[in-house]
Amino acid sequence: MSTKELILEEALKQFSEKGFAGTSMSEIAKPLGITKAALYKHFESKQQIFDEIIAESESRYKEILEKLSIHFQGGQPDKQDVAVYSSISIEGLCESVLTFVRFSMSDEYSRQVRRMLTISQFQTAELSGMFTKRYVDTMLEYDERLFEQLIGSGIIRSGDPKALAAMFYAPVLMYMGIWDRQPDRAAECEAAIKKHIEQFCKMTKT
Amino acid sequence: MSTKELILEEALKQFSEKGFAGTSMSEIAKPLGITKAALYKHFESKQQIFDEIIAESESRYKEILEKLSIHFQGGQPDKQDVAVYSSISIEGLCESVLTFVRFSMSDEYSRQVRRMLTISQFQTAELSGMFTKRYVDTMLEYDERLFEQLIGSGIIRSGDPKALAAMFYAPVLMYMGIWDRQPDRAAECEAAIKKHIEQFCKMTKT
DNA sequence: GTCTATAGACCGATAGAC
DNA sequence: GTCTATCGGTCTATAGAC
């Protein structure tokens, strides 16, 4: 691993804990066994380190969505996704979302980026938009289109797909927030998410 | 208004925008037309200013809950609240929650405290717990007990009250998050919250 | 590409005059 | 209770030796 990558890794760790303003160049350099002067051979400024972390997180975020099989085709969910969603049992659906949640919560990189964006979300309009897009809009749009098709197929009761998507996803997001702030409540949050999904299926299935 | 109160007001404004580490004593003093030295006649340290803001927000938060008629009696919602909930129409329930949302989003003090806590939520375990309690647990518990009684009265279909509470409240919280980050989407968020409540009523009413 | 050293600004906090 | 002045320290960033 190159020094530059090590710097980005350490900076992300500290930015996610103390924020941009609360982290100094010396503090980033120290655990790497170098002095802050050396950082400037790799980056022009502290801001540039932050910007590169953000830029890299954008591409890695898309990779992760790929791996978790959340694909988009021209803004529409894959036909495959609908098939998966409609054919699986309540337990299977529960497990599928829980897989996404468990990954998001256990993967150290995802956790750090999420924390960093959370405490930086009001810093610039760009970061505000990025936060909303990544943790809200993308998921909502995906679920909305999925519910649209499920309603069309008669697999779930009719209703407003957008409202259904919010009702399905927002509680997951809320419990992930508790989980992030209070890791000692992880088990409770995981159980609550599971209960939520079960209840949701019960209320929407035909 | 005393100088001390003016300091707390200005500090809250800046902490909510730039965070604790990103705000300096000089910057707090400047808009008040005094120097940072004068701040130390009213507060021992920057940390103490932050702590007093947090402490005051705790009591003002409880006052606000009172004013919005969200009362608790030994952990149980007032009988009055159940009566109100059960007697009002979908439009009335929608309006009741929207009143809470509109106040939370338009009241400058509430907005600033919410932003400050959002970007400070990982700073200490105490702040983590406070954030969860204030913006999640309190509301969830209130709604849960309300749904318990509504199910008992046969006013809404049976289901897990806790899951119902999450399904009802979490989308509101999620849209308030978008609203905070991107005020230009205020109208969209307000409409989405309204739609959500309508859809929720449709799905749960007997 | 690392170091030491330092510039120059700003930080939190204090002393003492008024 | 405000000011000016200042302390001791840290900050970002740079210069120059190796």
Short mmCIF file of C-alpha atoms (C1' of nucleotides) in Angstrom, two decimals:
data_model
loop_
_atom_site.label_atom_id
_atom_site.label_comp_id
_atom_site.label_asym_id
_atom_site.label_seq_id
_atom_site.Cartn_x
_atom_site.Cartn_y
_atom_site.Cartn_z
CA MET A 1 0.00 0.00 0.00
CA SER A 2 1.44 3.34 -1.06
CA THR A 3 2.09 6.15 1.40
CA LYS A 4 -0.57 8.20 -0.32
CA GLU A 5 -3.15 5.50 0.23
CA LEU A 6 -2.08 5.13 3.85
CA ILE A 7 -2.52 8.87 4.33
CA LEU A 8 -6.02 8.75 2.86
CA GLU A 9 -6.89 5.82 5.10
CA GLU A 10 -5.64 7.49 8.25
CA ALA A 11 -7.21 10.84 7.36
CA LEU A 12 -10.59 9.22 6.75
CA LYS A 13 -10.37 7.51 10.11
CA GLN A 14 -9.70 10.77 11.92
CA PHE A 15 -12.08 12.93 9.88
CA SER A 16 -14.85 10.44 10.67
CA GLU A 17 -14.14 10.74 14.38
CA LYS A 18 -13.24 14.39 14.87
CA GLY A 19 -14.37 16.11 11.70
CA PHE A 20 -12.35 18.14 9.24
CA ALA A 21 -11.71 21.17 11.47
CA GLY A 22 -10.98 18.96 14.48
CA THR A 23 -8.20 17.04 12.73
CA SER A 24 -4.71 18.44 12.17
CA MET A 25 -2.06 17.48 9.65
CA SER A 26 0.34 16.47 12.45
CA GLU A 27 -2.26 14.12 13.89
CA ILE A 28 -2.72 12.47 10.51
CA ALA A 29 1.03 12.09 10.01
CA LYS A 30 1.88 10.82 13.49
CA PRO A 31 0.36 7.28 13.35
CA LEU A 32 2.05 6.82 9.95
CA GLY A 33 5.46 7.47 11.48
CA ILE A 34 6.11 10.55 9.35
CA THR A 35 5.97 14.29 9.91
CA LYS A 36 3.32 16.61 8.58
CA ALA A 37 5.80 18.11 6.12
CA ALA A 38 5.87 14.80 4.26
CA LEU A 39 2.11 14.97 3.73
CA TYR A 40 2.62 17.98 1.47
CA LYS A 41 4.68 15.85 -0.94
CA HIS A 42 1.48 13.86 -1.59
CA PHE A 43 -1.24 16.49 -1.18
CA GLU A 44 -1.38 20.24 -1.69
CA SER A 45 -3.52 20.90 1.37
CA LYS A 46 -5.69 19.37 4.07
CA GLN A 47 -8.71 20.26 1.97
CA GLN A 48 -7.33 18.25 -0.94
CA ILE A 49 -7.00 15.17 1.27
CA PHE A 50 -10.65 15.57 2.23
CA ASP A 51 -11.69 16.07 -1.40
CA GLU A 52 -9.83 12.97 -2.56
CA ILE A 53 -11.45 10.88 0.17
CA ILE A 54 -14.86 12.11 -1.01
CA ALA A 55 -14.03 11.43 -4.66
CA GLU A 56 -12.75 7.93 -3.93
CA SER A 57 -15.77 7.15 -1.77
CA GLU A 58 -18.01 8.00 -4.70
CA SER A 59 -16.52 5.31 -6.92
CA ARG A 60 -16.21 2.77 -4.14
CA TYR A 61 -19.86 3.41 -3.24
CA LYS A 62 -20.89 2.46 -6.75
CA GLU A 63 -18.76 -0.69 -6.61
CA ILE A 64 -20.44 -1.70 -3.38
CA LEU A 65 -23.90 -1.23 -4.89
CA GLU A 66 -22.77 -3.49 -7.73
CA LYS A 67 -21.56 -6.18 -5.37
CA LEU A 68 -24.79 -6.10 -3.42
CA SER A 69 -26.63 -6.58 -6.72
CA ILE A 70 -28.46 -3.30 -6.59
CA HIS A 71 -28.32 -2.60 -10.31
CA PHE A 72 -29.90 0.11 -12.34
CA GLN A 73 -30.64 0.04 -16.04
CA GLY A 74 -31.56 3.45 -17.31
CA GLY A 75 -33.01 4.28 -13.96
CA GLN A 76 -35.06 1.09 -13.81
CA PRO A 77 -34.37 -1.89 -11.55
CA ASP A 78 -33.21 -4.98 -13.37
CA LYS A 79 -35.90 -7.44 -14.26
CA GLN A 80 -33.83 -9.89 -12.31
CA ASP A 81 -34.28 -7.84 -9.14
CA VAL A 82 -38.04 -7.93 -9.45
CA ALA A 83 -37.93 -11.66 -9.94
CA VAL A 84 -35.80 -12.05 -6.86
CA TYR A 85 -38.01 -9.77 -4.80
CA SER A 86 -41.24 -11.40 -5.85
CA SER A 87 -40.13 -14.99 -5.56
CA ILE A 88 -38.51 -14.87 -2.15
CA SER A 89 -40.30 -15.49 1.08
CA ILE A 90 -40.76 -12.97 3.86
CA GLU A 91 -37.80 -14.58 5.54
CA GLY A 92 -35.81 -14.32 2.32
CA LEU A 93 -36.65 -10.66 1.81
CA CYS A 94 -35.81 -9.97 5.42
CA GLU A 95 -32.47 -11.72 4.98
CA SER A 96 -31.73 -9.85 1.76
CA VAL A 97 -32.17 -6.42 3.34
CA LEU A 98 -30.38 -7.57 6.48
CA THR A 99 -27.41 -8.57 4.32
CA PHE A 100 -27.24 -5.02 3.00
CA VAL A 101 -27.59 -3.61 6.50
CA ARG A 102 -25.06 -5.98 8.07
CA PHE A 103 -22.53 -5.14 5.38
CA SER A 104 -23.09 -1.40 5.72
CA MET A 105 -22.70 -1.61 9.47
CA SER A 106 -19.76 -4.01 9.71
CA ASP A 107 -17.63 -2.76 6.82
CA GLU A 108 -15.19 -0.35 8.41
CA TYR A 109 -14.74 1.75 5.30
CA SER A 110 -18.49 2.21 4.77
CA ARG A 111 -18.91 3.06 8.43
CA GLN A 112 -16.19 5.71 8.37
CA VAL A 113 -17.43 7.35 5.19
CA ARG A 114 -20.97 7.42 6.52
CA ARG A 115 -19.82 9.03 9.76
CA MET A 116 -17.65 11.56 7.97
CA LEU A 117 -20.47 12.56 5.63
CA THR A 118 -22.89 12.73 8.54
CA ILE A 119 -20.83 15.27 10.46
CA SER A 120 -19.92 17.16 7.26
CA GLN A 121 -23.36 17.20 5.67
CA PHE A 122 -23.99 20.93 6.24
CA GLN A 123 -20.51 22.10 5.26
CA THR A 124 -21.21 22.73 1.58
CA ALA A 125 -24.22 22.41 -0.71
CA GLU A 126 -22.32 19.72 -2.60
CA LEU A 127 -21.90 17.58 0.52
CA SER A 128 -25.56 18.10 1.45
CA GLY A 129 -26.65 16.87 -1.94
CA MET A 130 -24.23 13.95 -1.88
CA PHE A 131 -25.48 12.81 1.51
CA THR A 132 -29.11 12.92 0.46
CA LYS A 133 -28.45 11.24 -2.85
CA ARG A 134 -26.36 8.43 -1.40
CA TYR A 135 -28.31 7.56 1.72
CA VAL A 136 -31.84 8.56 0.77
CA ASP A 137 -32.73 9.30 -2.85
CA THR A 138 -30.93 6.38 -4.49
CA MET A 139 -32.51 3.85 -2.17
CA LEU A 140 -35.94 5.44 -2.33
CA GLU A 141 -35.95 5.58 -6.11
CA TYR A 142 -34.84 1.98 -6.34
CA ASP A 143 -37.51 0.76 -3.93
CA GLU A 144 -40.16 2.96 -5.53
CA ARG A 145 -39.64 1.44 -8.98
CA LEU A 146 -39.56 -2.00 -7.46
CA PHE A 147 -42.86 -1.45 -5.68
CA GLU A 148 -44.35 0.00 -8.88
CA GLN A 149 -43.70 -3.28 -10.64
CA LEU A 150 -44.80 -5.40 -7.69
CA ILE A 151 -48.10 -3.51 -7.57
CA GLY A 152 -48.48 -3.94 -11.31
CA SER A 153 -47.92 -7.68 -10.93
CA GLY A 154 -50.47 -7.86 -8.13
CA ILE A 155 -47.87 -9.25 -5.74
CA ILE A 156 -48.53 -6.54 -3.18
CA ARG A 157 -51.64 -4.51 -2.51
CA SER A 158 -52.06 -1.30 -4.46
CA GLY A 159 -50.82 1.94 -2.97
CA ASP A 160 -48.56 4.87 -3.68
CA PRO A 161 -45.17 3.34 -4.61
CA LYS A 162 -43.24 6.35 -3.36
CA ALA A 163 -44.96 6.33 0.02
CA LEU A 164 -44.45 2.57 0.25
CA ALA A 165 -40.75 2.97 -0.51
CA ALA A 166 -40.39 5.54 2.28
CA MET A 167 -42.30 3.35 4.70
CA PHE A 168 -40.08 0.42 3.83
CA TYR A 169 -36.68 2.13 3.76
CA ALA A 170 -36.90 4.99 6.30
CA PRO A 171 -37.13 2.76 9.39
CA VAL A 172 -34.06 0.84 8.19
CA LEU A 173 -32.18 4.12 7.82
CA MET A 174 -33.37 5.27 11.24
CA TYR A 175 -32.19 2.13 13.01
CA MET A 176 -28.85 2.33 11.18
CA GLY A 177 -28.50 5.81 12.66
CA ILE A 178 -29.00 4.47 16.19
CA TRP A 179 -26.60 1.64 15.39
CA ASP A 180 -23.93 4.13 14.28
CA ARG A 181 -24.28 6.35 17.32
CA GLN A 182 -24.68 3.58 19.87
CA PRO A 183 -22.97 0.36 18.75
CA ASP A 184 -24.03 -1.25 22.02
CA ARG A 185 -27.56 -1.22 20.63
CA ALA A 186 -26.54 -3.13 17.48
CA ALA A 187 -28.43 -6.30 18.35
CA GLU A 188 -31.55 -4.34 19.26
CA CYS A 189 -31.40 -2.40 15.97
CA GLU A 190 -30.89 -5.52 13.90
CA ALA A 191 -33.86 -7.16 15.57
CA ALA A 192 -35.99 -4.05 15.07
CA ILE A 193 -35.14 -3.92 11.38
CA LYS A 194 -36.12 -7.56 11.04
CA LYS A 195 -39.41 -6.97 12.87
CA HIS A 196 -40.08 -3.96 10.70
CA ILE A 197 -39.62 -5.87 7.47
CA GLU A 198 -41.86 -8.68 8.67
CA GLN A 199 -44.58 -6.22 9.61
CA PHE A 200 -44.22 -4.42 6.30
CA CYS A 201 -44.63 -7.64 4.33
CA LYS A 202 -47.65 -8.60 6.37
CA MET A 203 -49.30 -5.25 5.60
CA THR A 204 -48.55 -5.10 1.89
CA LYS A 205 -48.74 -8.68 0.61
CA THR A 206 -51.92 -9.66 -1.15
CA MET B 1 -31.40 40.38 26.48
CA SER B 2 -28.28 39.90 28.59
CA THR B 3 -24.84 39.70 27.05
CA LYS B 4 -24.57 36.12 28.27
CA GLU B 5 -27.75 35.18 26.42
CA LEU B 6 -26.52 36.99 23.31
CA ILE B 7 -23.28 35.01 23.48
CA LEU B 8 -25.17 31.72 23.77
CA GLU B 9 -27.36 32.71 20.83
CA GLU B 10 -24.44 33.65 18.59
CA ALA B 11 -22.40 30.61 19.63
CA LEU B 12 -25.30 28.27 18.84
CA LYS B 13 -25.66 29.88 15.42
CA GLN B 14 -22.00 29.33 14.60
CA PHE B 15 -21.66 25.87 16.21
CA SER B 16 -24.65 24.74 14.14
CA GLU B 17 -22.97 25.93 10.95
CA LYS B 18 -19.29 25.17 11.49
CA GLY B 19 -19.21 22.80 14.44
CA PHE B 20 -17.42 23.19 17.77
CA ALA B 21 -13.87 22.81 16.48
CA GLY B 22 -14.58 24.98 13.46
CA THR B 23 -15.72 27.96 15.53
CA SER B 24 -13.34 30.27 17.40
CA MET B 25 -13.93 32.54 20.36
CA SER B 26 -13.02 35.62 18.27
CA GLU B 27 -15.62 34.67 15.68
CA ILE B 28 -18.30 34.36 18.36
CA ALA B 29 -17.36 37.73 19.88
CA LYS B 30 -17.06 39.68 16.64
CA PRO B 31 -20.76 39.92 15.61
CA LEU B 32 -21.58 40.97 19.20
CA GLY B 33 -19.23 43.92 18.93
CA ILE B 34 -16.98 42.71 21.73
CA THR B 35 -13.60 41.02 21.92
CA LYS B 36 -12.98 37.41 22.85
CA ALA B 37 -11.51 38.49 26.20
CA ALA B 38 -14.96 39.67 27.26
CA LEU B 39 -16.38 36.20 26.65
CA TYR B 40 -14.28 34.89 29.51
CA LYS B 41 -16.12 37.17 31.95
CA HIS B 42 -19.25 35.15 31.21
CA PHE B 43 -17.86 31.67 30.53
CA GLU B 44 -14.82 29.76 31.72
CA SER B 45 -14.08 28.18 28.36
CA LYS B 46 -15.38 27.50 24.87
CA GLN B 47 -16.43 24.05 26.07
CA GLN B 48 -18.57 25.60 28.79
CA ILE B 49 -20.44 27.70 26.23
CA PHE B 50 -21.19 24.51 24.30
CA ASP B 51 -22.27 22.70 27.46
CA GLU B 52 -24.63 25.49 28.50
CA ILE B 53 -26.22 25.52 25.05
CA ILE B 54 -26.82 21.79 25.34
CA ALA B 55 -28.22 22.12 28.86
CA GLU B 56 -30.57 24.95 27.89
CA SER B 57 -31.71 23.08 24.79
CA GLU B 58 -32.73 20.18 27.00
CA SER B 59 -35.21 22.27 29.00
CA ARG B 60 -36.45 24.20 25.99
CA TYR B 61 -36.99 20.91 24.20
CA LYS B 62 -39.29 19.75 26.96
CA GLU B 63 -41.18 23.05 26.87
CA ILE B 64 -41.72 22.66 23.15
CA LEU B 65 -43.10 19.14 23.60
CA GLU B 66 -45.51 20.61 26.17
CA LYS B 67 -46.68 23.33 23.80
CA LEU B 68 -47.23 20.83 21.02
CA SER B 69 -49.35 18.81 23.45
CA ILE B 70 -47.18 15.76 23.41
CA HIS B 71 -47.67 14.84 27.04
CA PHE B 72 -46.57 11.82 28.94
CA GLN B 73 -48.08 10.50 32.16
CA GLY B 74 -45.87 7.90 33.73
CA GLY B 75 -44.65 6.91 30.33
CA GLN B 76 -48.18 6.62 28.94
CA PRO B 77 -49.77 9.02 26.47
CA ASP B 78 -52.59 11.09 27.92
CA LYS B 79 -56.04 9.70 27.46
CA GLN B 80 -56.75 13.01 25.79
CA ASP B 81 -54.18 12.28 23.11
CA VAL B 82 -55.79 8.99 22.23
CA ALA B 83 -59.15 10.69 21.98
CA VAL B 84 -57.71 13.31 19.68
CA TYR B 85 -55.95 10.76 17.52
CA SER B 86 -58.95 8.49 17.19
CA SER B 87 -61.51 11.17 16.56
CA ILE B 88 -59.77 13.18 13.91
CA SER B 89 -59.97 12.48 10.22
CA ILE B 90 -57.11 11.49 8.00
CA GLU B 91 -56.84 15.13 7.01
CA GLY B 92 -56.85 16.13 10.68
CA LEU B 93 -54.15 13.64 11.63
CA CYS B 94 -52.12 14.75 8.65
CA GLU B 95 -52.48 18.36 9.74
CA SER B 96 -51.56 17.52 13.34
CA VAL B 97 -48.27 15.91 12.40
CA LEU B 98 -47.60 18.57 9.80
CA THR B 99 -48.00 21.20 12.52
CA PHE B 100 -45.24 19.51 14.49
CA VAL B 101 -43.08 19.23 11.40
CA ARG B 102 -43.67 22.79 10.26
CA PHE B 103 -42.81 24.13 13.69
CA SER B 104 -39.66 22.00 13.92
CA MET B 105 -38.53 23.14 10.51
CA SER B 106 -39.41 26.83 10.70
CA ASP B 107 -38.40 27.59 14.29
CA GLU B 108 -34.86 28.92 14.01
CA TYR B 109 -33.82 27.77 17.47
CA SER B 110 -35.04 24.19 16.91
CA ARG B 111 -33.33 24.13 13.54
CA GLN B 112 -30.00 25.29 14.93
CA VAL B 113 -30.03 22.87 17.85
CA ARG B 114 -30.92 20.01 15.55
CA ARG B 115 -28.08 20.89 13.19
CA MET B 116 -25.60 21.31 16.03
CA LEU B 117 -26.52 17.95 17.52
CA THR B 118 -26.41 16.32 14.11
CA ILE B 119 -22.82 17.33 13.44
CA SER B 120 -21.80 16.68 17.07
CA GLN B 121 -23.56 13.36 17.50
CA PHE B 122 -20.38 11.25 17.49
CA GLN B 123 -18.33 13.56 19.70
CA THR B 124 -19.18 11.95 23.05
CA ALA B 125 -21.31 9.04 24.21
CA GLU B 126 -23.52 11.54 26.01
CA LEU B 127 -24.25 13.47 22.81
CA SER B 128 -24.90 10.22 20.93
CA GLY B 129 -27.45 9.18 23.52
CA MET B 130 -29.05 12.61 23.63
CA PHE B 131 -29.47 12.69 19.87
CA THR B 132 -31.09 9.27 19.75
CA LYS B 133 -33.32 9.96 22.72
CA ARG B 134 -34.52 13.33 21.47
CA TYR B 135 -35.08 12.63 17.80
CA VAL B 136 -35.85 8.92 17.81
CA ASP B 137 -36.65 7.12 21.05
CA THR B 138 -39.02 9.68 22.56
CA MET B 139 -41.12 9.89 19.43
CA LEU B 140 -41.09 6.15 18.84
CA GLU B 141 -42.14 5.35 22.38
CA TYR B 142 -44.92 7.90 22.25
CA ASP B 143 -46.25 6.59 18.95
CA GLU B 144 -45.85 2.99 20.05
CA ARG B 145 -48.03 3.45 23.14
CA LEU B 146 -50.53 5.38 21.09
CA PHE B 147 -50.77 2.59 18.52
CA GLU B 148 -51.07 0.02 21.32
CA GLN B 149 -54.21 1.73 22.52
CA LEU B 150 -55.56 2.29 19.04
CA ILE B 151 -55.17 -1.39 18.27
CA GLY B 152 -56.83 -2.27 21.57
CA SER B 153 -59.75 -0.01 20.68
CA GLY B 154 -60.05 -1.60 17.26
CA ILE B 155 -59.52 1.75 15.57
CA ILE B 156 -56.64 0.44 13.49
CA ARG B 157 -55.85 -3.04 12.29
CA SER B 158 -53.81 -5.23 14.57
CA GLY B 159 -50.05 -5.34 14.19
CA ASP B 160 -46.84 -4.84 16.12
CA PRO B 161 -47.16 -1.37 17.72
CA LYS B 162 -43.42 -0.82 17.74
CA ALA B 163 -43.05 -1.64 14.06
CA LEU B 164 -46.05 0.54 13.27
CA ALA B 165 -44.52 3.43 15.19
CA ALA B 166 -41.29 3.13 13.20
CA MET B 167 -43.20 2.91 9.94
CA PHE B 168 -45.16 6.02 10.88
CA TYR B 169 -42.39 8.17 12.29
CA ALA B 170 -39.21 7.19 10.43
CA PRO B 171 -40.29 8.59 7.04
CA VAL B 172 -41.15 11.91 8.72
CA LEU B 173 -37.67 11.98 10.26
CA MET B 174 -36.09 11.08 6.94
CA TYR B 175 -37.83 13.88 5.05
CA MET B 176 -36.94 16.34 7.80
CA GLY B 177 -33.32 15.36 7.21
CA ILE B 178 -33.60 16.20 3.52
CA TRP B 179 -35.39 19.43 4.44
CA ASP B 180 -32.53 20.40 6.78
CA ARG B 181 -29.80 19.68 4.25
CA GLN B 182 -31.59 21.08 1.22
CA PRO B 183 -34.08 23.81 2.15
CA ASP B 184 -34.89 24.25 -1.53
CA ARG B 185 -36.66 20.89 -1.30
CA ALA B 186 -38.88 22.02 1.57
CA ALA B 187 -42.11 21.97 -0.41
CA GLU B 188 -41.30 18.56 -1.84
CA CYS B 189 -40.58 17.17 1.63
CA GLU B 190 -43.72 18.63 3.12
CA ALA B 191 -45.79 17.10 0.34
CA ALA B 192 -44.04 13.74 0.75
CA ILE B 193 -44.73 13.72 4.50
CA LYS B 194 -48.38 14.44 3.80
CA LYS B 195 -48.57 11.67 1.22
CA HIS B 196 -46.86 9.30 3.61
CA ILE B 197 -49.35 9.94 6.39
CA GLU B 198 -52.29 9.50 4.03
CA GLN B 199 -50.89 6.22 2.81
CA PHE B 200 -50.21 5.06 6.36
CA CYS B 201 -53.77 5.79 7.44
CA LYS B 202 -55.14 3.96 4.43
CA MET B 203 -53.11 0.88 5.29
CA THR B 204 -53.83 0.74 9.01
CA LYS B 205 -57.41 1.95 9.47
CA THR B 206 -60.02 -0.69 9.97
"C1'" DG C 1 10.18 11.49 -0.05
"C1'" DT C 2 11.64 12.16 4.32
"C1'" DC C 3 13.56 15.22 7.74
"C1'" DT C 4 14.36 19.77 10.71
"C1'" DA C 5 13.31 24.33 11.06
"C1'" DT C 6 10.55 28.05 10.55
"C1'" DA C 7 7.28 31.49 8.75
"C1'" DG C 8 3.10 33.69 9.74
"C1'" DA C 9 -1.42 33.37 11.30
"C1'" DC C 10 -4.52 32.09 14.63
"C1'" DC C 11 -5.88 29.56 18.73
"C1'" DG C 12 -7.71 29.45 23.84
"C1'" DA C 13 -7.01 31.73 27.76
"C1'" DT C 14 -5.13 35.39 31.05
"C1'" DA C 15 -3.35 39.96 33.10
"C1'" DG C 16 -4.20 44.29 34.18
"C1'" DA C 17 -5.88 49.08 32.95
"C1'" DC C 18 -10.15 51.55 32.93
"C1'" DG D 1 -17.56 44.07 31.92
"C1'" DT D 2 -15.05 45.84 28.36
"C1'" DC D 3 -10.63 46.87 26.44
"C1'" DT D 4 -5.46 46.14 24.82
"C1'" DA D 5 -1.70 43.36 25.11
"C1'" DT D 6 0.24 39.22 25.60
"C1'" DC D 7 1.44 34.26 26.78
"C1'" DG D 8 2.28 29.80 25.23
"C1'" DG D 9 0.84 26.90 22.08
"C1'" DT D 10 -0.90 24.92 17.64
"C1'" DC D 11 -2.24 25.51 13.05
"C1'" DT D 12 -1.34 25.18 7.74
"C1'" DA D 13 2.07 25.43 4.76
"C1'" DT D 14 6.88 26.07 3.01
"C1'" DA D 15 12.14 26.07 2.57
"C1'" DG D 16 16.00 23.63 2.18
"C1'" DA D 17 19.20 19.78 3.72
"C1'" DC D 18 19.78 14.92 2.91
#
